[in-house]
mmCIF file of C-alpha atoms and ligand atoms in Angstrom:
data_model
loop_
_atom_site.group_PDB
_atom_site.id
_atom_site.type_symbol
_atom_site.label_atom_id
_atom_site.label_comp_id
_atom_site.label_asym_id
_atom_site.label_seq_id
_atom_site.Cartn_x
_atom_site.Cartn_y
_atom_site.Cartn_z
ATOM 1 C CA MET H 1 109.805 81.265 99.466
ATOM 2 C CA ARG H 2 111.583 82.063 96.274
ATOM 3 C CA ALA H 3 111.508 79.437 93.417
ATOM 4 C CA SER H 4 113.589 79.851 90.255
ATOM 5 C CA GLN H 5 114.913 77.768 87.380
ATOM 6 C CA ARG H 6 118.328 78.387 85.683
ATOM 7 C CA GLY H 7 118.375 81.858 87.514
ATOM 8 C CA LEU H 8 114.954 83.044 86.108
ATOM 9 C CA HIS H 9 112.277 83.650 88.632
ATOM 10 C CA ILE H 10 109.368 81.357 88.878
ATOM 11 C CA SER H 11 107.364 81.981 91.980
ATOM 12 C CA GLY H 12 107.679 83.745 95.228
ATOM 13 C CA ALA H 13 105.158 83.598 98.184
ATOM 14 C CA GLU H 14 105.442 84.321 102.017
ATOM 15 C CA ARG H 15 103.284 84.311 105.178
ATOM 16 C CA LEU H 16 103.558 86.487 108.449
ATOM 17 C CA VAL H 17 102.270 83.938 111.103
ATOM 18 C CA SER H 18 102.822 83.262 114.669
ATOM 19 C CA ARG H 19 105.675 80.925 115.807
ATOM 20 C CA ASP H 20 102.981 78.049 116.256
ATOM 21 C CA ASN H 21 101.847 78.221 112.852
ATOM 22 C CA ILE H 22 105.338 77.852 111.087
ATOM 23 C CA ASP H 23 104.787 74.149 110.310
ATOM 24 C CA ASP H 24 101.384 74.850 108.562
ATOM 25 C CA ALA H 25 102.477 77.888 106.774
ATOM 26 C CA VAL H 26 105.738 76.251 105.068
ATOM 27 C CA ARG H 27 104.230 73.116 103.566
ATOM 28 C CA PRO H 28 102.006 74.982 101.098
ATOM 29 C CA LEU H 29 104.823 77.216 100.193
ATOM 30 C CA ILE H 30 106.755 74.234 99.038
ATOM 31 C CA GLU H 31 103.975 72.913 97.293
ATOM 32 C CA ARG H 32 103.538 75.920 95.514
ATOM 33 C CA ALA H 33 107.145 76.176 94.556
ATOM 34 C CA LEU H 34 107.271 72.664 93.054
ATOM 35 C CA ASN H 35 103.807 73.016 91.074
ATOM 36 C CA HIS H 36 103.790 76.273 89.016
ATOM 37 C CA PRO H 37 102.516 76.780 85.330
ATOM 38 C CA LYS H 38 105.808 78.528 84.559
ATOM 39 C CA GLY H 39 107.526 75.048 85.277
ATOM 40 C CA GLU H 40 109.901 73.246 87.764
ATOM 41 C CA PRO H 41 112.327 75.343 89.818
ATOM 42 C CA ASP H 42 115.974 74.214 90.032
ATOM 43 C CA ASP H 43 116.235 76.190 93.112
ATOM 44 C CA VAL H 44 114.024 76.938 95.962
ATOM 45 C CA HIS H 45 114.763 79.057 98.986
ATOM 46 C CA LEU H 46 112.826 79.162 102.248
ATOM 47 C CA CYS H 47 113.742 81.700 104.601
ATOM 48 C CA ILE H 48 112.111 82.437 108.113
ATOM 49 C CA GLU H 49 112.727 85.410 109.934
ATOM 50 C CA PRO H 50 111.543 86.656 113.369
ATOM 51 C CA ILE H 51 109.357 89.984 113.609
ATOM 52 C CA ALA H 52 108.355 91.600 116.867
ATOM 53 C CA GLU H 53 104.898 91.589 117.168
ATOM 54 C CA ASP H 54 104.899 95.529 117.945
ATOM 55 C CA ALA H 55 106.537 96.331 114.775
ATOM 56 C CA ILE H 56 103.386 95.225 112.796
ATOM 57 C CA ARG H 57 101.115 97.700 110.935
ATOM 58 C CA ARG H 58 97.475 96.743 110.519
ATOM 59 C CA ILE H 59 95.539 98.410 107.609
ATOM 60 C CA PRO H 60 92.463 97.671 105.882
ATOM 61 C CA ALA H 61 92.293 96.350 102.448
ATOM 62 C CA LEU H 62 91.473 98.364 99.391
ATOM 63 C CA ARG H 63 87.890 98.227 98.250
ATOM 64 C CA ILE H 64 87.188 96.047 95.214
ATOM 65 C CA SER H 65 85.659 97.450 91.912
ATOM 66 C CA GLN H 66 85.627 96.101 88.332
ATOM 67 C CA HIS H 67 86.187 97.383 85.063
ATOM 68 C CA ASP H 68 84.129 95.670 82.048
ATOM 69 C CA ASN H 69 86.947 94.913 79.772
ATOM 70 C CA ASN H 70 86.887 92.406 77.109
ATOM 71 C CA HIS H 71 90.011 92.539 75.171
ATOM 72 C CA PRO H 72 93.987 93.215 76.066
ATOM 73 C CA GLU H 73 93.815 96.405 73.470
ATOM 74 C CA ALA H 74 91.157 97.771 75.258
ATOM 75 C CA ALA H 75 92.812 97.619 78.308
ATOM 76 C CA ASP H 76 95.412 99.719 77.286
ATOM 77 C CA ALA H 77 93.253 102.636 76.924
ATOM 78 C CA PHE H 78 91.797 102.066 80.255
ATOM 79 C CA ILE H 79 95.283 101.876 81.966
ATOM 80 C CA ASP H 80 96.185 105.328 79.929
ATOM 81 C CA GLN H 81 93.263 106.842 81.476
ATOM 82 C CA HIS H 82 93.902 105.532 84.836
ATOM 83 C CA LEU H 83 97.570 106.695 84.477
ATOM 84 C CA SER H 84 96.130 110.232 83.371
ATOM 85 C CA GLN H 85 94.156 110.462 86.666
ATOM 86 C CA ILE H 86 96.729 109.281 89.097
ATOM 87 C CA THR H 87 99.871 110.876 87.477
ATOM 88 C CA ALA H 88 101.104 114.031 85.928
ATOM 89 C CA LEU H 89 102.515 112.290 82.946
ATOM 90 C CA ASP H 90 101.770 113.508 79.392
ATOM 91 C CA ALA H 91 100.428 110.969 76.649
ATOM 92 C CA ASN H 92 104.052 110.210 75.371
ATOM 93 C CA LEU H 93 105.329 109.294 78.845
ATOM 94 C CA ARG H 94 101.830 107.380 79.615
ATOM 95 C CA ALA H 95 102.686 105.514 76.435
ATOM 96 C CA GLN H 96 106.218 104.601 77.619
ATOM 97 C CA VAL H 97 104.896 103.347 80.862
ATOM 98 C CA ILE H 98 102.338 101.305 79.158
ATOM 99 C CA SER H 99 105.095 99.747 76.680
ATOM 100 C CA TRP H 100 107.202 98.836 79.717
ATOM 101 C CA PHE H 101 104.102 97.234 81.367
ATOM 102 C CA ARG H 102 103.695 95.068 78.199
ATOM 103 C CA THR H 103 107.254 94.086 77.489
ATOM 104 C CA VAL H 104 109.104 94.163 80.953
ATOM 105 C CA SER H 105 108.804 90.630 82.526
ATOM 106 C CA GLY H 106 110.544 88.297 84.941
ATOM 107 C CA LEU H 107 111.564 90.571 87.434
ATOM 108 C CA ARG H 108 111.349 89.376 90.925
ATOM 109 C CA GLY H 109 109.864 92.849 91.880
ATOM 110 C CA ALA H 110 108.016 95.532 90.576
ATOM 111 C CA MET H 111 108.955 98.796 88.481
ATOM 112 C CA LEU H 112 108.875 101.900 90.233
ATOM 113 C CA VAL H 113 107.989 104.744 87.839
ATOM 114 C CA CYS H 114 108.113 108.718 88.701
ATOM 115 C CA ALA H 115 104.441 110.062 88.301
ATOM 116 C CA ARG H 116 105.858 113.344 87.568
ATOM 117 C CA THR H 117 108.914 112.419 85.179
ATOM 118 C CA GLY H 118 108.249 108.931 83.952
ATOM 119 C CA ARG H 119 111.592 107.775 85.105
ATOM 120 C CA ARG H 120 112.115 104.272 86.351
ATOM 121 C CA LEU H 121 113.446 104.736 89.952
ATOM 122 C CA GLU H 122 114.439 101.238 91.072
ATOM 123 C CA PRO H 123 118.135 101.086 91.889
ATOM 124 C CA ASP H 124 118.395 97.716 90.148
ATOM 125 C CA ARG H 125 115.951 97.474 87.154
ATOM 126 C CA ALA H 126 116.711 93.708 86.706
ATOM 127 C CA ARG H 127 115.139 93.123 90.141
ATOM 128 C CA GLY H 128 112.583 95.662 90.778
ATOM 129 C CA VAL H 129 111.163 96.440 94.085
ATOM 130 C CA ARG H 130 110.073 93.276 95.727
ATOM 131 C CA VAL H 131 107.209 94.126 98.237
ATOM 132 C CA SER H 132 107.696 91.515 101.337
ATOM 133 C CA VAL H 133 106.651 91.126 104.988
ATOM 134 C CA VAL H 134 102.987 91.393 104.273
ATOM 135 C CA ASP H 135 100.156 88.999 104.759
ATOM 136 C CA ALA H 136 96.357 88.948 105.276
ATOM 137 C CA VAL H 137 95.033 88.621 108.929
ATOM 138 C CA SER H 138 93.779 85.118 109.114
ATOM 139 C CA HIS H 139 95.086 84.121 106.074
ATOM 140 C CA THR H 140 94.111 80.456 105.042
ATOM 141 C CA THR H 141 96.710 77.745 104.610
ATOM 142 C CA LYS H 142 95.808 76.623 100.979
ATOM 143 C CA SER H 143 98.581 75.522 99.009
ATOM 144 C CA VAL H 144 96.667 76.582 95.472
ATOM 145 C CA LYS H 145 97.410 80.210 94.629
ATOM 146 C CA ASN H 146 94.623 82.569 94.963
ATOM 147 C CA HIS H 147 95.344 85.433 92.914
ATOM 148 C CA ARG H 148 93.010 87.970 93.681
ATOM 149 C CA ALA H 149 93.424 87.518 97.465
ATOM 150 C CA GLU H 150 97.248 87.682 97.307
ATOM 151 C CA ALA H 151 97.101 90.700 94.721
ATOM 152 C CA LEU H 152 94.569 92.504 97.142
ATOM 153 C CA VAL H 153 96.808 92.295 99.956
ATOM 154 C CA LEU H 154 100.020 93.124 98.484
ATOM 155 C CA ALA H 155 98.466 96.263 96.560
ATOM 156 C CA SER H 156 96.897 97.590 99.650
ATOM 157 C CA LYS H 157 100.305 97.613 101.345
ATOM 158 C CA VAL H 158 101.762 99.264 98.414
ATOM 159 C CA VAL H 159 99.298 102.224 98.536
ATOM 160 C CA ALA H 160 99.242 102.653 101.946
ATOM 161 C CA HIS H 161 102.525 104.497 101.713
ATOM 162 C CA PRO H 162 101.772 108.109 101.191
ATOM 163 C CA ASN H 163 104.290 108.239 98.203
ATOM 164 C CA ILE H 164 102.717 105.717 96.149
ATOM 165 C CA VAL H 165 99.659 106.967 94.296
ATOM 166 C CA GLY H 166 98.788 103.788 92.402
ATOM 167 C CA GLU H 167 99.986 100.369 90.732
ATOM 168 C CA ILE H 168 99.188 98.339 87.519
ATOM 169 C CA CYS H 169 99.405 94.794 87.358
ATOM 170 C CA MET H 170 99.369 92.032 85.239
ATOM 171 C CA SER H 171 100.083 88.643 86.333
ATOM 172 C CA ASP H 172 103.068 86.579 84.689
ATOM 173 C CA ASP H 173 101.269 83.327 85.121
ATOM 174 C CA PRO H 174 100.144 82.231 81.290
ATOM 175 C CA ASP H 175 96.665 81.084 82.353
ATOM 176 C CA TYR H 176 95.747 83.823 84.360
ATOM 177 C CA THR H 177 94.562 86.959 82.379
ATOM 178 C CA THR H 178 92.841 89.096 84.983
ATOM 179 C CA GLY H 179 94.931 92.300 86.178
ATOM 180 C CA TYR H 180 94.162 95.239 87.917
ATOM 181 C CA VAL H 181 94.928 98.770 88.534
ATOM 182 C CA THR H 182 94.879 100.901 92.025
ATOM 183 C CA THR H 183 94.351 103.897 93.470
ATOM 184 C CA SER H 184 95.193 105.079 97.035
ATOM 185 C CA HIS H 185 91.513 103.743 98.018
ATOM 186 C CA GLU H 186 90.604 101.329 95.151
ATOM 187 C CA TYR H 187 91.343 98.164 93.709
ATOM 188 C CA CYS H 188 89.947 97.897 90.242
ATOM 189 C CA ILE H 189 89.928 94.382 88.585
ATOM 190 C CA VAL H 190 90.652 94.506 84.671
ATOM 191 C CA PRO H 191 89.551 91.179 83.091
ATOM 192 C CA HIS H 192 91.215 90.309 79.842
ATOM 193 C CA ILE H 193 94.301 92.319 80.280
ATOM 194 C CA LYS H 194 96.480 89.999 78.430
ATOM 195 C CA GLU H 195 96.185 87.023 75.724
ATOM 196 C CA VAL H 196 96.070 83.271 77.566
ATOM 197 C CA GLY H 197 99.191 81.544 77.180
ATOM 198 C CA SER H 198 101.269 84.778 77.835
ATOM 199 C CA THR H 199 104.055 84.655 80.354
ATOM 200 C CA VAL H 200 104.432 88.366 80.291
ATOM 201 C CA GLY H 201 103.626 89.841 83.363
ATOM 202 C CA THR H 202 104.859 92.740 85.813
ATOM 203 C CA ARG H 203 103.664 95.490 88.277
ATOM 204 C CA VAL H 204 104.341 99.171 88.016
ATOM 205 C CA PHE H 205 104.157 101.523 91.054
ATOM 206 C CA LEU H 206 103.547 104.971 90.513
ATOM 207 C CA TYR H 207 105.678 107.241 92.832
ATOM 208 C CA SER H 208 104.820 110.729 93.760
ATOM 209 C CA GLY H 209 107.082 111.973 96.490
ATOM 210 C CA PRO H 210 110.153 113.832 97.112
ATOM 211 C CA ASP H 211 113.358 112.555 95.138
ATOM 212 C CA ALA H 212 115.285 112.316 98.625
ATOM 213 C CA GLU H 213 112.496 109.534 99.715
ATOM 214 C CA VAL H 214 112.636 107.086 97.190
ATOM 215 C CA ALA H 215 115.182 104.997 99.103
ATOM 216 C CA ALA H 216 113.097 105.093 102.359
ATOM 217 C CA THR H 217 109.871 104.414 100.581
ATOM 218 C CA ILE H 218 111.792 101.173 98.835
ATOM 219 C CA GLU H 219 112.850 100.158 102.207
ATOM 220 C CA TRP H 220 109.417 100.317 103.735
ATOM 221 C CA LEU H 221 107.764 98.675 100.775
ATOM 222 C CA GLU H 222 110.364 95.729 100.980
ATOM 223 C CA ASN H 223 110.770 95.469 104.527
ATOM 224 C CA ALA H 224 108.031 97.095 106.903
ATOM 225 C CA PRO H 225 105.831 94.359 108.407
ATOM 226 C CA VAL H 226 102.206 94.881 107.614
ATOM 227 C CA LEU H 227 98.758 92.902 108.013
ATOM 228 C CA VAL H 228 96.199 93.592 105.890
ATOM 229 C CA GLU H 229 92.351 93.265 107.435
ATOM 230 C CA VAL H 230 90.649 91.613 104.276
ATOM 231 C CA PRO H 231 86.823 91.494 104.767
ATOM 232 C CA HIS H 232 85.974 87.712 104.823
ATOM 233 C CA ALA H 233 89.526 86.451 104.434
HETATM 234 C C1 PML O 22 100.094 87.933 90.079
HETATM 235 O O1 PML O 22 99.770 86.698 89.803
HETATM 236 O O2 PML O 22 100.798 88.046 90.780
HETATM 237 C C2 PML O 22 99.041 89.161 90.060
HETATM 238 C C3 PML O 22 97.570 88.837 90.180
HETATM 239 C C4 PML O 22 96.507 89.820 89.815
HETATM 240 C C5 PML O 22 95.074 89.341 90.277
HETATM 241 C C6 PML O 22 93.961 90.165 89.405
HETATM 242 C C7 PML O 22 92.582 89.929 90.124
HETATM 243 O O3 PML O 22 92.051 88.716 89.586
HETATM 244 O O4 PML O 22 92.168 90.357 90.978
HETATM 245 MG MG1 MG O 23 103.496 85.306 89.149
#
């Protein structure tokens, strides 16, 4: 499901379900599209695509930890430290990434940033890389968005690709101020990553692979079917 207002992205969500469960899965997605804190959409797209069961890869969810953060400015220092651990970027390039993280918003997808050069690698910068065809094994059918559960599923797929070393994320929902950062094995919750009321939000994926594999990596993130095994999902 994809909902927008005057061409601007409002919300998007998807499910990976068996044919018998399509009915149950679709209703909550429509409800979600029509009841979003960012406003009422004037355009909602629902798309249903068949996927062969043997094409689906199953992966474990990242383990969860939490950083004790109490202010957006303090979050920047933590993100900087995180970037210095998972990338080869110097202080200036890390500051550039954090500045994009704080200002770029409204993309349908994520920014893809080279962990060696700090360059943005998405072919379409206004769209970003939209991770898709992913769901939790035994997902519930609630229409209310569960930010943590959905983000954990998406983030687990992203770093399951060997060329992605981590992610930083901040929700664009004005009333959701908890973000996260990941490594290839951990999802670290960052409370108070932004001020309440701000609609700025984005994801940055850090790419550390050969230049020649950027397109194939994006293709995998956007189209490879993945089910994430979440404990107690
Ligand atoms: C989003 O809204 O897409 C991002 C949600 C971030 C969830 C962070 C958390 O609470 O774990
Ligand atoms: Mg959102």
